[in-house]
Short mmCIF file of C-alpha atoms in Angstrom, two decimals:
data_model
loop_
_atom_site.label_atom_id
_atom_site.label_comp_id
_atom_site.label_asym_id
_atom_site.label_seq_id
_atom_site.Cartn_x
_atom_site.Cartn_y
_atom_site.Cartn_z
CA UNK A 24 25.67 3.42 135.27
CA UNK A 25 23.23 1.20 137.14
CA UNK A 26 22.55 -2.44 137.71
CA UNK A 27 19.90 -2.43 134.75
CA UNK A 28 22.43 -2.18 132.04
CA UNK A 29 22.94 -5.31 129.78
CA UNK A 30 26.35 -6.16 128.29
CA UNK A 31 25.28 -6.07 124.90
CA UNK A 32 23.22 -2.99 124.91
CA UNK A 33 24.35 0.51 124.57
CA UNK A 34 23.52 2.94 127.45
CA UNK A 35 21.89 5.94 125.71
CA UNK A 36 20.30 9.20 126.57
CA UNK A 37 17.86 10.53 124.10
CA UNK A 38 14.69 12.55 123.80
CA UNK A 39 11.21 11.48 122.23
CA UNK A 40 9.11 14.13 120.61
CA UNK A 41 6.27 11.78 119.24
CA UNK A 42 6.07 8.56 117.71
CA UNK A 43 6.70 9.84 114.27
CA UNK A 44 9.61 11.98 115.07
CA UNK A 45 13.06 11.03 114.37
CA UNK A 46 14.92 10.05 117.56
CA UNK A 47 18.39 11.27 117.50
CA UNK A 48 21.15 10.36 119.76
CA UNK A 49 24.07 12.74 120.06
CA UNK A 50 27.31 11.19 121.17
CA UNK A 51 30.49 13.28 121.55
CA UNK A 52 33.22 10.77 120.92
CA UNK A 53 37.01 11.53 121.59
CA UNK A 54 39.31 10.28 118.94
CA UNK A 55 37.86 7.49 116.91
CA UNK A 56 36.45 5.13 119.74
CA UNK A 57 33.69 3.09 118.29
CA UNK A 58 33.03 5.06 115.29
CA UNK A 59 36.63 4.29 113.92
CA UNK A 60 35.81 0.35 114.11
CA UNK A 61 32.65 1.12 112.31
CA UNK A 62 34.18 3.34 109.72
CA UNK A 63 36.89 0.57 108.97
CA UNK A 64 34.49 -2.22 108.60
CA UNK A 65 33.98 -3.20 105.12
CA UNK A 66 30.61 -4.88 104.53
CA UNK A 67 32.11 -7.77 102.28
CA UNK A 68 31.00 -11.23 101.89
CA UNK A 69 32.35 -12.45 105.20
CA UNK A 70 30.91 -9.71 107.22
CA UNK A 71 27.54 -10.28 105.64
CA UNK A 72 27.73 -14.02 106.47
CA UNK A 73 28.75 -13.24 109.95
CA UNK A 74 25.93 -10.78 110.29
CA UNK A 75 23.24 -13.19 108.95
CA UNK A 76 24.50 -15.89 111.17
CA UNK A 77 24.35 -13.78 114.28
CA UNK A 78 20.92 -12.34 113.22
CA UNK A 79 22.43 -8.95 112.64
CA UNK A 80 22.98 -6.83 109.58
CA UNK A 81 26.52 -5.92 108.63
CA UNK A 82 28.06 -2.67 109.77
CA UNK A 83 27.55 0.15 107.35
CA UNK A 84 30.24 2.34 106.01
CA UNK A 85 30.28 5.79 107.69
CA UNK A 86 30.40 8.82 105.28
CA UNK A 87 32.49 11.39 107.06
CA UNK A 88 32.30 15.11 106.27
CA UNK A 89 33.69 18.31 107.87
CA UNK A 90 31.49 19.09 110.98
CA UNK A 91 29.11 22.18 110.59
CA UNK A 92 29.54 22.90 114.20
CA UNK A 93 32.09 25.89 114.63
CA UNK A 94 34.83 25.87 117.22
CA UNK A 95 35.32 22.13 117.33
CA UNK A 96 38.80 20.51 117.35
CA UNK A 97 41.02 20.91 114.30
CA UNK A 98 40.33 18.32 111.56
CA UNK A 99 37.00 17.20 113.38
CA UNK A 100 34.71 15.19 110.97
CA UNK A 101 31.05 14.30 111.56
CA UNK A 102 28.79 11.36 110.32
CA UNK A 103 25.52 9.86 111.07
CA UNK A 104 24.93 6.27 111.86
CA UNK A 105 21.48 4.39 111.86
CA UNK A 106 21.47 1.66 114.57
CA UNK A 107 18.73 -0.54 116.01
CA UNK A 108 16.88 0.95 118.95
CA UNK A 109 17.02 -2.48 120.58
CA UNK A 110 20.13 -4.59 119.55
CA UNK A 111 18.26 -7.76 120.36
CA UNK A 112 15.84 -6.71 117.52
CA UNK A 113 18.04 -5.54 114.71
CA UNK A 114 15.28 -5.42 112.21
CA UNK A 115 13.11 -3.28 114.57
CA UNK A 116 12.97 0.45 115.00
CA UNK A 117 16.08 2.31 114.60
CA UNK A 118 17.54 5.62 115.80
CA UNK A 119 20.36 7.67 114.42
CA UNK A 120 23.64 8.31 116.03
CA UNK A 121 25.51 11.62 115.38
CA UNK A 122 29.03 10.77 115.66
CA UNK A 123 32.27 12.72 115.39
CA UNK A 124 35.93 12.06 115.12
CA UNK A 125 39.27 13.88 114.79
CA UNK A 126 40.74 12.89 111.56
CA UNK A 127 44.34 12.13 112.81
CA UNK A 128 43.95 11.59 116.52
CA UNK A 129 46.98 10.97 118.65
CA UNK A 130 46.04 7.65 119.80
CA UNK A 131 43.36 6.61 117.26
CA UNK A 132 40.97 5.81 119.88
CA UNK A 133 42.82 2.98 121.34
CA UNK A 134 42.36 3.61 125.00
CA UNK A 135 38.57 4.29 124.51
CA UNK A 136 35.49 2.24 124.64
CA UNK A 137 37.08 -1.17 125.58
CA UNK A 138 34.24 -2.10 127.90
CA UNK A 139 32.43 -4.42 125.42
CA UNK A 140 35.66 -6.51 125.32
CA UNK A 141 34.79 -7.72 128.86
CA UNK A 142 31.68 -9.26 127.60
CA UNK A 143 32.95 -10.62 124.20
CA UNK A 144 31.69 -14.21 123.98
CA UNK A 145 34.29 -15.63 121.48
CA UNK A 146 37.71 -16.66 122.34
CA UNK A 147 40.68 -14.15 121.42
CA UNK A 148 42.31 -14.65 118.04
CA UNK A 149 45.79 -14.40 119.76
CA UNK A 150 47.01 -15.51 123.06
CA UNK A 151 47.34 -12.64 125.51
CA UNK A 152 50.71 -10.81 125.39
CA UNK A 153 52.91 -11.54 128.46
CA UNK A 154 54.56 -8.35 129.71
CA UNK A 155 58.22 -9.09 130.75
CA UNK A 156 61.62 -7.72 130.89
CA UNK A 157 62.73 -9.56 127.85
CA UNK A 158 62.88 -7.71 124.71
CA UNK A 159 64.02 -4.36 123.21
CA UNK A 160 64.92 -1.77 125.68
CA UNK A 161 63.16 1.05 123.89
CA UNK A 162 59.75 1.41 125.71
CA UNK A 163 58.80 5.08 126.98
CA UNK A 164 55.86 5.46 129.23
CA UNK A 165 54.19 8.70 130.27
CA UNK A 166 51.85 8.85 133.27
CA UNK A 167 49.88 11.47 135.21
CA UNK A 168 50.20 10.96 139.18
CA UNK A 169 46.43 11.69 139.51
CA UNK A 170 44.95 9.87 136.58
CA UNK A 171 41.32 8.67 137.39
CA UNK A 172 41.26 6.47 134.38
CA UNK A 173 44.49 4.60 134.43
CA UNK A 174 45.91 5.09 137.91
CA UNK A 175 49.55 5.78 138.82
CA UNK A 176 49.91 2.35 140.73
CA UNK A 177 49.02 0.46 137.55
CA UNK A 178 51.59 2.24 135.68
CA UNK A 179 54.25 1.46 138.35
CA UNK A 180 53.31 -2.22 138.02
CA UNK A 181 53.80 -2.05 134.18
CA UNK A 182 57.11 -0.25 134.46
CA UNK A 183 58.21 -2.78 137.03
CA UNK A 184 57.32 -5.76 134.84
CA UNK A 185 59.16 -4.24 131.79
CA UNK A 186 62.41 -3.82 133.97
CA UNK A 187 65.31 -2.03 132.10
CA UNK A 188 63.37 -2.23 128.92
CA UNK A 189 61.41 0.92 129.83
CA UNK A 190 61.58 4.47 131.10
CA UNK A 191 58.66 6.17 132.48
CA UNK A 192 57.93 10.02 132.50
CA UNK A 193 55.71 10.90 135.56
CA UNK A 194 53.66 14.17 135.39
CA UNK A 195 52.64 15.93 138.56
CA UNK A 196 49.04 16.31 137.05
CA UNK A 197 45.59 15.02 137.28
CA UNK A 198 43.44 14.10 134.42
CA UNK A 199 43.85 11.25 131.75
CA UNK A 200 45.59 13.20 129.03
CA UNK A 201 49.33 13.49 129.36
CA UNK A 202 51.31 14.21 126.34
CA UNK A 203 50.42 17.62 124.58
CA UNK A 204 47.35 17.52 126.94
CA UNK A 205 48.02 19.78 129.84
CA UNK A 206 50.84 22.21 128.91
CA UNK A 207 53.61 20.29 130.83
CA UNK A 208 56.94 21.34 128.83
CA UNK A 209 59.04 18.78 130.57
CA UNK A 210 56.81 15.79 129.65
CA UNK A 211 56.14 17.16 126.19
CA UNK A 212 59.92 17.77 125.59
CA UNK A 213 60.83 14.35 126.60
CA UNK A 214 58.30 12.42 124.71
CA UNK A 215 58.71 14.65 121.60
CA UNK A 216 62.43 13.95 121.59
CA UNK A 217 61.77 10.19 121.72
CA UNK A 218 59.16 10.29 118.82
CA UNK A 219 60.94 12.56 116.72
CA UNK A 220 64.69 12.00 117.24
CA UNK A 221 64.78 8.80 119.08
CA UNK A 222 66.12 10.19 122.30
CA UNK A 223 65.49 7.53 125.00
CA UNK A 224 66.05 8.77 128.69
CA UNK A 225 68.83 7.15 130.55
CA UNK A 226 66.55 7.07 133.54
CA UNK A 227 62.92 7.58 134.53
CA UNK A 228 61.92 11.36 134.49
CA UNK A 229 59.74 13.29 136.97
CA UNK A 230 58.16 16.30 135.70
CA UNK A 231 56.69 18.98 138.07
CA UNK A 232 53.63 21.03 137.30
#
């Protein structure tokens, strides 16, 4: 990711095989990511009006089918999405994105692809949520000690801000995935008990490898 990127243009890697060849960009997406947003968009009258005002066409509806590629995650679906080669020229040349998703992902893509929000020009529809120790005491957090995406120190700050409303399950692992992601029986058991049976730990839980 270099300094040449522009906020409203995607960073893509693709190959060109002649001017008449179809240019295809293959993206491996975890969860729904941006594809979920596009698939949820309904090109109704309001979306069309917004698109015309902004000089862009409304988002198309994706047609999801079982992936032909064997050996992928269970429930994986694939679709193709034509997009402008240059988002500043939405009516110009287009490329096709091959996108995939897992039909029932654990987090529905919530933690992924949030970078565009940093450059969004419109004001938020809702005021930012203030994190405090006021409210129901039923929050369960799970965190890897060596998470490169959402570092442990940030989770500690969140845990402190929530006070006695929260409990945190800490796993002695690296990587970003925590629950059902790295074979930690202690962490998986604690979170499953909370989600399935409503068992909320009486104190924070520390799980070794």
